Short mmCIF file of C-alpha atoms and ligand atoms in Angstrom, two decimals:
data_model
loop_
_atom_site.label_atom_id
_atom_site.label_comp_id
_atom_site.label_asym_id
_atom_site.label_seq_id
_atom_site.Cartn_x
_atom_site.Cartn_y
_atom_site.Cartn_z
CA UNK L 7 41.61 -71.61 39.55
CA UNK L 8 42.03 -68.11 38.32
CA UNK L 9 39.04 -65.97 38.18
CA UNK L 10 37.99 -64.91 34.77
CA UNK L 11 35.90 -61.77 34.41
CA UNK L 12 34.49 -61.32 30.54
CA UNK L 13 34.37 -57.82 28.98
CA UNK L 14 30.90 -57.95 28.66
CA UNK L 15 27.84 -60.27 29.29
CA UNK L 16 24.10 -59.96 28.87
CA UNK L 17 21.77 -60.08 31.82
CA UNK L 18 19.20 -62.54 30.75
CA UNK L 19 17.38 -65.43 32.31
CA UNK L 20 14.23 -66.86 33.43
CA UNK L 21 11.76 -63.97 33.19
CA UNK L 22 13.10 -63.46 29.42
CA UNK L 23 12.46 -67.52 28.64
CA UNK L 24 9.04 -67.04 30.25
CA UNK L 25 8.09 -64.16 27.95
CA UNK L 26 9.58 -66.11 24.84
CA UNK L 27 7.29 -69.25 26.19
CA UNK L 28 4.26 -67.03 25.76
CA UNK L 29 5.15 -65.67 22.32
CA UNK L 30 5.58 -69.38 21.32
CA UNK L 31 2.16 -70.29 22.61
CA UNK L 32 0.66 -67.18 20.66
CA UNK L 33 1.82 -68.74 17.27
CA UNK L 34 3.01 -65.22 16.22
CA UNK L 35 6.50 -65.52 16.06
CA UNK L 36 7.39 -63.28 12.77
CA UNK L 37 8.18 -59.64 13.11
CA UNK L 38 5.91 -56.80 13.26
CA UNK L 39 3.41 -58.53 15.20
CA UNK L 40 1.39 -57.68 18.51
CA UNK L 41 4.62 -58.27 20.84
CA UNK L 42 6.48 -55.79 18.71
CA UNK L 43 3.68 -53.36 18.79
CA UNK L 44 3.67 -53.67 22.51
CA UNK L 45 7.15 -53.11 23.06
CA UNK L 46 7.12 -50.03 20.69
CA UNK L 47 4.69 -48.43 22.70
CA UNK L 48 6.57 -49.22 26.04
CA UNK L 49 9.77 -48.08 24.59
CA UNK L 50 8.32 -44.73 22.97
CA UNK L 51 7.15 -43.95 26.52
CA UNK L 52 10.63 -44.88 28.13
CA UNK L 53 12.38 -42.47 25.86
CA UNK L 54 10.13 -39.72 25.49
CA UNK L 55 9.18 -39.78 21.69
CA UNK L 56 5.78 -40.10 20.29
CA UNK L 57 6.72 -43.29 18.18
CA UNK L 58 8.87 -46.36 17.92
CA UNK L 59 9.58 -48.79 15.47
CA UNK L 60 11.44 -52.02 16.22
CA UNK L 61 14.23 -53.20 13.69
CA UNK L 62 16.39 -55.94 12.92
CA UNK L 63 19.47 -53.88 14.41
CA UNK L 64 20.74 -50.39 14.74
CA UNK L 65 22.35 -50.23 11.29
CA UNK L 66 18.91 -50.91 9.92
CA UNK L 67 17.19 -48.20 12.07
CA UNK L 68 19.89 -45.59 11.05
CA UNK L 69 19.63 -46.67 7.41
CA UNK L 70 15.80 -45.93 7.74
CA UNK L 71 16.26 -42.69 9.47
CA UNK L 72 18.60 -41.10 7.11
CA UNK L 73 16.67 -42.44 3.98
CA UNK L 74 13.12 -40.99 5.34
CA UNK L 75 14.91 -37.54 5.91
CA UNK L 76 15.99 -37.74 2.46
CA UNK L 77 19.83 -38.19 2.52
CA UNK L 78 20.76 -39.52 -1.02
CA UNK L 79 23.42 -39.50 -3.95
CA UNK L 80 25.36 -35.78 -3.89
CA UNK L 81 24.62 -35.32 -0.24
CA UNK L 82 27.10 -35.11 2.74
CA UNK L 83 26.16 -36.02 6.06
CA UNK L 84 28.71 -35.16 8.99
CA UNK L 85 29.34 -38.11 11.23
CA UNK L 86 31.14 -38.10 14.77
CA UNK L 87 34.12 -40.06 13.92
CA UNK L 88 34.74 -42.32 16.86
CA UNK L 89 32.20 -44.87 16.66
CA UNK L 90 31.45 -48.39 15.36
CA UNK L 91 31.36 -48.02 11.60
CA UNK L 92 27.64 -49.00 11.17
CA UNK L 93 27.28 -45.06 11.73
CA UNK L 94 29.25 -44.29 8.60
CA UNK L 95 27.99 -47.50 6.81
CA UNK L 96 24.20 -46.35 6.89
CA UNK L 97 25.48 -43.01 5.34
CA UNK L 98 27.12 -44.87 2.54
CA UNK L 99 23.72 -47.08 1.99
CA UNK L 100 21.84 -44.30 1.28
CA UNK L 101 24.26 -42.98 -1.49
CA UNK L 102 25.18 -39.96 0.63
CA UNK L 103 28.89 -39.43 1.53
CA UNK L 104 29.90 -39.40 5.20
CA UNK L 105 32.04 -36.51 6.23
CA UNK L 106 33.94 -37.39 9.50
CA UNK L 107 34.21 -34.73 12.27
CA UNK L 108 36.71 -35.11 14.97
CA UNK L 109 35.42 -35.61 18.62
CA UNK L 110 35.70 -33.97 21.92
CA UNK L 111 39.02 -35.23 23.83
CA UNK L 112 36.94 -35.70 27.11
CA UNK L 113 33.77 -37.66 26.23
CA UNK L 114 34.76 -38.61 22.46
CA UNK L 115 31.33 -37.30 20.80
CA UNK L 116 31.55 -35.09 17.92
CA UNK L 117 33.01 -31.54 18.82
CA UNK L 118 30.43 -29.21 17.88
CA UNK L 119 33.04 -26.77 16.43
CA UNK L 120 34.49 -29.57 14.05
CA UNK L 121 30.96 -30.31 13.02
CA UNK L 122 30.21 -26.55 12.05
CA UNK L 123 33.54 -26.28 10.33
CA UNK L 124 32.82 -29.37 7.98
CA UNK L 125 29.42 -27.97 6.73
CA UNK L 126 29.54 -27.30 2.94
CA UNK L 127 26.63 -26.41 0.50
CA UNK L 128 26.10 -30.39 0.34
CA UNK L 129 25.56 -31.08 3.75
CA UNK L 130 21.97 -32.02 4.62
CA UNK L 131 22.27 -33.33 8.25
CA UNK L 132 24.38 -34.35 11.38
CA UNK L 133 24.92 -37.74 12.69
CA UNK L 134 25.69 -37.78 16.12
CA UNK L 135 26.83 -40.44 18.11
CA UNK L 136 26.31 -40.76 22.09
CA UNK L 137 29.79 -42.73 22.45
CA UNK L 138 29.41 -45.50 24.74
CA UNK L 139 26.21 -44.28 25.52
CA UNK L 140 26.91 -40.79 27.14
CA UNK L 141 24.88 -38.15 24.88
CA UNK L 142 26.59 -35.82 22.68
CA UNK L 143 26.09 -31.86 22.85
CA UNK L 144 22.56 -31.75 21.66
CA UNK L 145 22.08 -28.14 22.55
CA UNK L 146 25.06 -26.91 20.55
CA UNK L 147 24.35 -29.25 17.64
CA UNK L 148 20.81 -28.16 17.50
CA UNK L 149 21.92 -24.55 17.47
CA UNK L 150 24.25 -25.23 14.48
CA UNK L 151 21.60 -27.41 12.65
CA UNK L 152 19.14 -24.64 12.98
CA UNK L 153 21.56 -21.93 11.60
CA UNK L 154 22.33 -24.21 8.54
CA UNK L 155 18.71 -26.05 7.97
CA UNK L 156 19.96 -29.29 8.88
CA UNK L 157 18.46 -32.24 10.34
CA UNK L 158 19.94 -34.16 13.56
CA UNK L 159 20.10 -38.02 13.71
CA UNK L 160 20.99 -39.62 17.02
CA UNK L 161 23.46 -42.85 17.13
CA UNK L 162 21.97 -43.79 20.51
CA UNK L 163 22.98 -47.39 19.98
CA UNK L 164 24.54 -47.69 23.31
CA UNK L 165 22.25 -45.07 25.01
CA UNK L 166 19.35 -46.83 26.57
CA UNK L 167 18.29 -45.11 29.83
CA UNK L 168 21.00 -42.16 29.57
CA UNK L 169 19.67 -38.51 29.89
CA UNK L 170 20.91 -35.14 28.70
CA UNK L 171 19.78 -32.05 30.50
CA UNK L 172 16.99 -34.33 31.89
CA UNK L 173 15.84 -35.80 28.66
CA UNK L 174 16.12 -39.18 27.84
CA UNK L 175 18.61 -40.46 25.07
CA UNK L 176 16.48 -40.90 21.93
CA UNK L 177 14.49 -37.80 22.30
CA UNK L 178 17.34 -35.63 21.66
CA UNK L 179 17.30 -35.25 17.70
CA UNK L 180 14.93 -35.68 14.93
CA UNK L 181 15.07 -39.28 14.70
CA UNK L 182 17.36 -41.73 16.97
CA UNK L 183 18.46 -45.40 16.64
CA UNK L 184 19.07 -48.03 19.22
CA UNK L 185 20.96 -51.31 19.28
CA UNK L 186 19.74 -54.15 21.40
CA UNK L 187 22.68 -56.31 20.03
CA UNK L 188 24.45 -58.63 22.97
CA UNK L 189 27.13 -56.01 23.98
CA UNK L 190 24.60 -53.11 24.47
CA UNK L 191 22.84 -52.24 27.99
CA UNK L 192 19.51 -53.95 27.04
CA UNK L 193 19.67 -56.84 24.61
CA UNK L 194 17.68 -59.53 22.61
CA UNK L 195 20.77 -60.84 21.16
CA UNK L 196 20.43 -58.96 17.93
CA UNK L 197 17.78 -56.17 17.43
CA UNK L 198 17.13 -52.16 17.43
CA UNK L 199 14.69 -49.41 17.12
CA UNK L 200 13.96 -46.33 15.52
CA UNK L 201 12.46 -43.51 17.48
CA UNK L 202 11.00 -40.06 16.94
CA UNK L 203 8.19 -37.49 17.14
CA UNK L 204 6.93 -37.05 13.57
CA UNK L 205 4.61 -39.43 12.65
CA UNK L 206 5.02 -38.73 8.74
CA UNK L 207 8.53 -39.90 8.89
CA UNK L 208 8.00 -42.56 11.13
CA UNK L 209 5.11 -44.14 9.10
CA UNK L 210 7.31 -43.98 6.02
CA UNK L 211 9.92 -45.88 7.90
CA UNK L 212 7.34 -48.45 9.03
CA UNK L 213 6.40 -49.05 5.56
CA UNK L 214 10.02 -49.22 4.29
CA UNK L 215 10.92 -51.97 6.99
CA UNK L 216 8.68 -54.25 5.73
CA UNK L 217 9.35 -54.26 2.08
CA UNK L 218 7.51 -51.31 1.34
CA UNK L 219 3.84 -52.19 2.41
CA UNK L 220 2.02 -51.84 5.59
CA UNK L 221 2.57 -54.47 8.15
CA UNK L 222 0.43 -57.63 8.16
CA UNK L 223 -0.53 -56.82 11.49
CA UNK L 224 -2.64 -53.85 10.48
CA UNK L 225 -4.55 -56.09 8.11
CA UNK L 226 -5.33 -58.60 10.61
CA UNK L 227 -9.45 -58.66 11.41
CA UNK L 228 -10.61 -56.62 8.28
CA UNK L 229 -13.82 -57.64 7.04
CA UNK L 230 -12.46 -57.49 3.47
CA UNK L 231 -9.50 -59.02 1.80
CA UNK L 232 -6.89 -56.04 1.43
CA UNK L 233 -4.18 -56.99 -1.19
CA UNK L 234 -1.52 -54.38 -0.72
CA UNK L 235 0.29 -53.07 -3.83
CA UNK L 236 4.25 -52.16 -3.68
CA UNK L 237 5.05 -48.67 -4.73
CA UNK L 238 8.68 -48.72 -3.44
CA UNK L 239 11.45 -51.36 -2.89
CA UNK L 240 11.57 -51.56 0.90
CA UNK L 241 13.64 -54.05 3.10
CA UNK L 242 12.85 -56.76 5.79
CA UNK L 243 14.18 -54.62 8.59
CA UNK L 244 11.94 -56.15 11.30
CA UNK L 245 12.54 -57.37 14.58
CA UNK L 246 10.99 -60.81 15.43
CA UNK L 247 8.26 -60.98 18.06
CA UNK L 248 10.45 -63.57 19.96
CA UNK L 249 12.89 -60.75 20.15
CA UNK L 250 10.40 -58.11 21.15
CA UNK L 251 9.32 -60.22 24.06
CA UNK L 252 12.81 -60.51 25.35
CA UNK L 253 12.96 -56.53 24.84
CA UNK L 254 9.83 -55.95 27.14
CA UNK L 255 11.51 -57.87 29.95
CA UNK L 256 14.79 -56.29 29.40
CA UNK L 257 13.22 -52.76 29.45
CA UNK L 258 11.73 -53.27 32.63
CA UNK L 259 14.96 -54.28 34.11
CA UNK L 260 16.80 -51.48 32.64
CA UNK L 261 16.84 -49.38 35.86
CA UNK L 262 18.47 -52.02 37.74
CA UNK L 263 20.71 -52.96 34.95
CA UNK L 264 21.88 -49.27 34.89
CA UNK L 265 22.28 -49.01 38.71
CA UNK L 266 24.60 -52.19 38.53
CA UNK L 267 26.80 -50.44 35.85
CA UNK L 268 26.85 -47.37 37.72
CA UNK L 269 28.23 -49.04 40.84
CA UNK L 270 30.86 -50.82 39.12
CA UNK L 271 31.97 -47.49 37.43
CA UNK L 272 32.22 -45.93 40.87
CA UNK L 273 34.25 -48.77 42.21
CA UNK L 274 36.82 -48.56 39.08
CA UNK L 275 36.92 -44.73 39.46
CA UNK L 276 37.84 -45.08 43.22
CA UNK L 277 40.25 -47.96 42.73
CA UNK L 278 42.08 -46.49 39.31
CA UNK L 279 41.65 -42.76 39.75
CA UNK L 280 45.34 -42.14 41.21
CA UNK L 281 46.98 -43.89 38.39
CA UNK L 282 49.43 -41.77 36.22
CA UNK L 283 49.53 -44.30 33.71
CA UNK L 284 45.93 -43.95 32.50
CA UNK L 285 43.03 -41.31 32.45
CA UNK L 286 39.57 -42.51 33.55
CA UNK L 287 36.47 -42.03 31.29
CA UNK L 288 34.67 -38.86 32.03
CA UNK L 289 30.84 -38.63 32.89
CA UNK L 290 29.75 -34.84 32.80
CA UNK L 291 27.32 -33.53 35.27
CA UNK L 292 24.72 -32.23 32.82
CA UNK L 293 23.96 -35.84 31.37
CA UNK L 294 23.98 -39.59 32.79
CA UNK L 295 26.28 -42.18 31.48
CA UNK L 296 24.61 -45.44 31.13
CA UNK L 297 28.19 -47.03 31.08
CA UNK L 298 27.45 -49.44 27.82
CA UNK L 299 31.73 -49.76 28.14
CA UNK L 300 34.21 -48.66 30.69
CA UNK L 301 37.20 -47.11 28.52
CA UNK L 302 40.67 -46.12 30.10
CA UNK L 303 42.95 -44.02 27.88
CA UNK L 304 46.66 -45.45 28.22
CA UNK L 305 49.33 -42.98 28.77
CA UNK L 306 51.12 -42.99 25.39
CA UNK L 307 54.35 -44.39 27.27
CA UNK L 308 52.43 -47.90 27.37
CA UNK L 309 52.23 -50.64 24.72
CA UNK L 310 48.18 -51.12 24.61
CA UNK L 311 48.90 -54.79 23.03
CA UNK L 312 51.12 -55.79 25.88
CA UNK L 313 48.91 -54.37 28.48
CA UNK L 314 45.92 -56.22 27.00
CA UNK L 315 47.51 -59.62 26.63
CA UNK L 316 48.85 -59.29 30.30
CA UNK L 317 45.53 -58.64 31.53
CA UNK L 318 43.91 -61.43 29.36
CA UNK L 319 46.41 -63.88 30.83
CA UNK L 320 45.09 -62.91 34.16
CA UNK L 321 41.59 -63.51 33.63
CA UNK L 322 40.66 -59.78 32.59
CA UNK L 323 38.67 -59.44 29.34
CA UNK L 324 39.48 -56.38 27.67
CA UNK L 325 39.63 -54.71 24.08
CA UNK L 326 40.34 -51.77 21.99
CA UNK L 327 37.83 -48.94 22.47
CA UNK L 328 35.67 -48.40 19.29
CA UNK L 329 37.01 -47.09 15.92
CA UNK L 330 38.28 -44.06 14.21
CA UNK L 331 36.18 -43.90 11.00
CA UNK L 332 37.98 -41.79 8.82
CA UNK L 333 41.00 -44.34 8.59
CA UNK L 334 38.65 -46.98 7.56
CA UNK L 335 39.62 -47.75 3.89
CA UNK L 336 36.07 -48.21 2.95
CA UNK L 337 35.12 -44.45 3.23
CA UNK L 338 38.25 -43.47 1.29
CA UNK L 339 38.59 -40.32 3.39
CA UNK L 340 40.70 -37.54 1.41
CA UNK L 341 43.52 -36.21 2.87
CA UNK L 342 43.09 -32.99 4.94
CA UNK L 343 39.90 -34.64 6.65
CA UNK L 344 42.02 -36.19 9.19
CA UNK L 345 40.53 -36.41 13.10
CA UNK L 346 43.55 -36.42 15.16
CA UNK L 347 41.85 -36.69 18.47
CA UNK L 348 39.81 -39.58 17.33
CA UNK L 349 42.81 -41.12 15.75
CA UNK L 350 44.71 -40.98 19.07
CA UNK L 351 41.78 -42.56 21.30
CA UNK L 352 41.76 -45.47 18.62
CA UNK L 353 45.29 -46.02 19.54
CA UNK L 354 45.30 -45.71 23.16
CA UNK L 355 41.99 -46.75 24.41
CA UNK L 356 41.33 -49.93 26.40
CA UNK L 357 37.86 -51.15 27.67
CA UNK L 358 37.87 -53.20 30.62
CA UNK L 359 35.16 -55.41 31.88
CA UNK L 360 31.67 -53.87 32.12
CA UNK L 361 28.27 -55.50 32.45
CA UNK L 362 25.58 -55.64 35.01
CA UNK L 363 26.82 -59.06 36.28
CA UNK L 364 30.09 -57.90 37.95
CA UNK L 365 30.25 -58.90 41.43
CA UNK L 366 32.78 -57.34 44.04
CA UNK L 367 35.21 -60.20 43.86
CA UNK L 368 35.26 -59.49 40.00
CA UNK L 369 35.69 -55.80 40.40
CA UNK L 370 38.66 -56.25 43.01
CA UNK L 371 40.10 -58.69 40.60
CA UNK L 372 39.86 -56.15 37.77
CA UNK L 373 41.54 -53.19 39.92
CA UNK L 374 44.13 -55.27 41.50
CA UNK L 375 45.15 -56.70 38.12
CA UNK L 376 45.00 -53.72 36.08
CA UNK L 377 47.19 -51.98 38.99
CA UNK L 378 49.59 -54.58 38.66
CA UNK L 379 49.86 -54.88 34.90
CA UNK L 380 50.16 -50.82 34.28
CA UNK L 381 52.57 -50.22 36.82
CA UNK L 382 55.03 -52.98 35.50
CA UNK L 383 58.00 -52.62 33.39
CA UNK L 384 57.20 -55.24 31.01
CA UNK L 385 54.24 -53.05 29.30
CA UNK L 386 56.21 -50.06 28.55
CA UNK L 387 57.30 -49.17 25.17
C1 LIG F 401 26.48 -51.44 18.53
C2 LIG F 401 26.64 -50.00 17.45
C3 LIG F 401 26.04 -50.00 16.26
C4 LIG F 401 25.60 -51.07 15.57
O1 LIG F 401 24.59 -51.69 16.07
P1 LIG F 401 24.00 -52.88 15.22
O2 LIG F 401 22.67 -53.27 16.28
O3 LIG F 401 24.85 -53.99 15.46
O4 LIG F 401 23.54 -52.70 14.17
C5 LIG F 401 25.95 -48.72 15.74
N1 LIG F 401 26.43 -47.44 16.15
C6 LIG F 401 27.09 -47.56 17.46
C7 LIG F 401 27.59 -46.35 18.18
C8 LIG F 401 27.20 -49.01 18.15
O5 LIG F 401 27.83 -48.79 19.23
#
């Protein structure tokens, strides 16, 4: 039977199930409980920030970040264009306008020169994306932000375990948002976290993430009967304690999961690096790549759709990379605001299998199949 190698796959099993069983036994399954608090302390330590807040997903963490930083109607937030549109959507949710900046052709995060060129008197902040987990150019972005009095939010959805100049992803901006969706490096199926150093912002976010009051866990064990009152219309953006239990185990496994992905990336680079029909992803020396995805840039002479179908027919999972945001109809990006590098990547990128469960035989099958497919005349335009 033909080998089938999925594009992505979570690495979860008995240790996560045992942790879930403990939460069941404790009786506290809902969100913002003791298991969330324990995970938040561990996660903040891991990413090098003073505070962490678990959230339902990365989108809700981004929304909270932008809201507590004050983004609202009439404001513009500059967003790295090449990303999953949760990034742009979070700006829209606040009433502010996302202004998309084109990206670097090598690592696909916001080009600092494009960011600076997009600044107007209405700009309030920069939302930088660590594309497929590799950190953006935070030194350059910080210099721009300081010159213009802007804040920076890091979309670190894919970046758990990555570093930039020796500092962990999550500690590189004023606030950062992670995703624990099933396609990310550590996962509880769904989930997210907001991290940062500023206690005032994180306290505001914590309140907003539980409908606008302090979480119930803070009222446990009080001698009186505190009755909270609502002074703002917050949301239910909580992670459940069941998910937090899974995340505590996943965080402990992160070094092993990263090592497995890094090894697969090395095998791909050695096996595909000589092909003229594609360009390998670039991992810069001054930062570490957590390899949330492994994305090839196909030569324009290839028909990506045909390449993808041929790979899938032979059991190799694949997909396009991620999205050019500015072409998404929801944003109504005006003419003259094109991001040509991002638009080109959107058409030429092809993600091949990357997860922590790939075996030597899987990797051999992917390398052999990609080599055969991109070399065949049937996939040429
Ligand atoms: C996956 C992803 C998101 C959205 O994460 P959710 O947890 O599904 O909200 C946001 N930004 C980027 C860059 C992503 O890759």
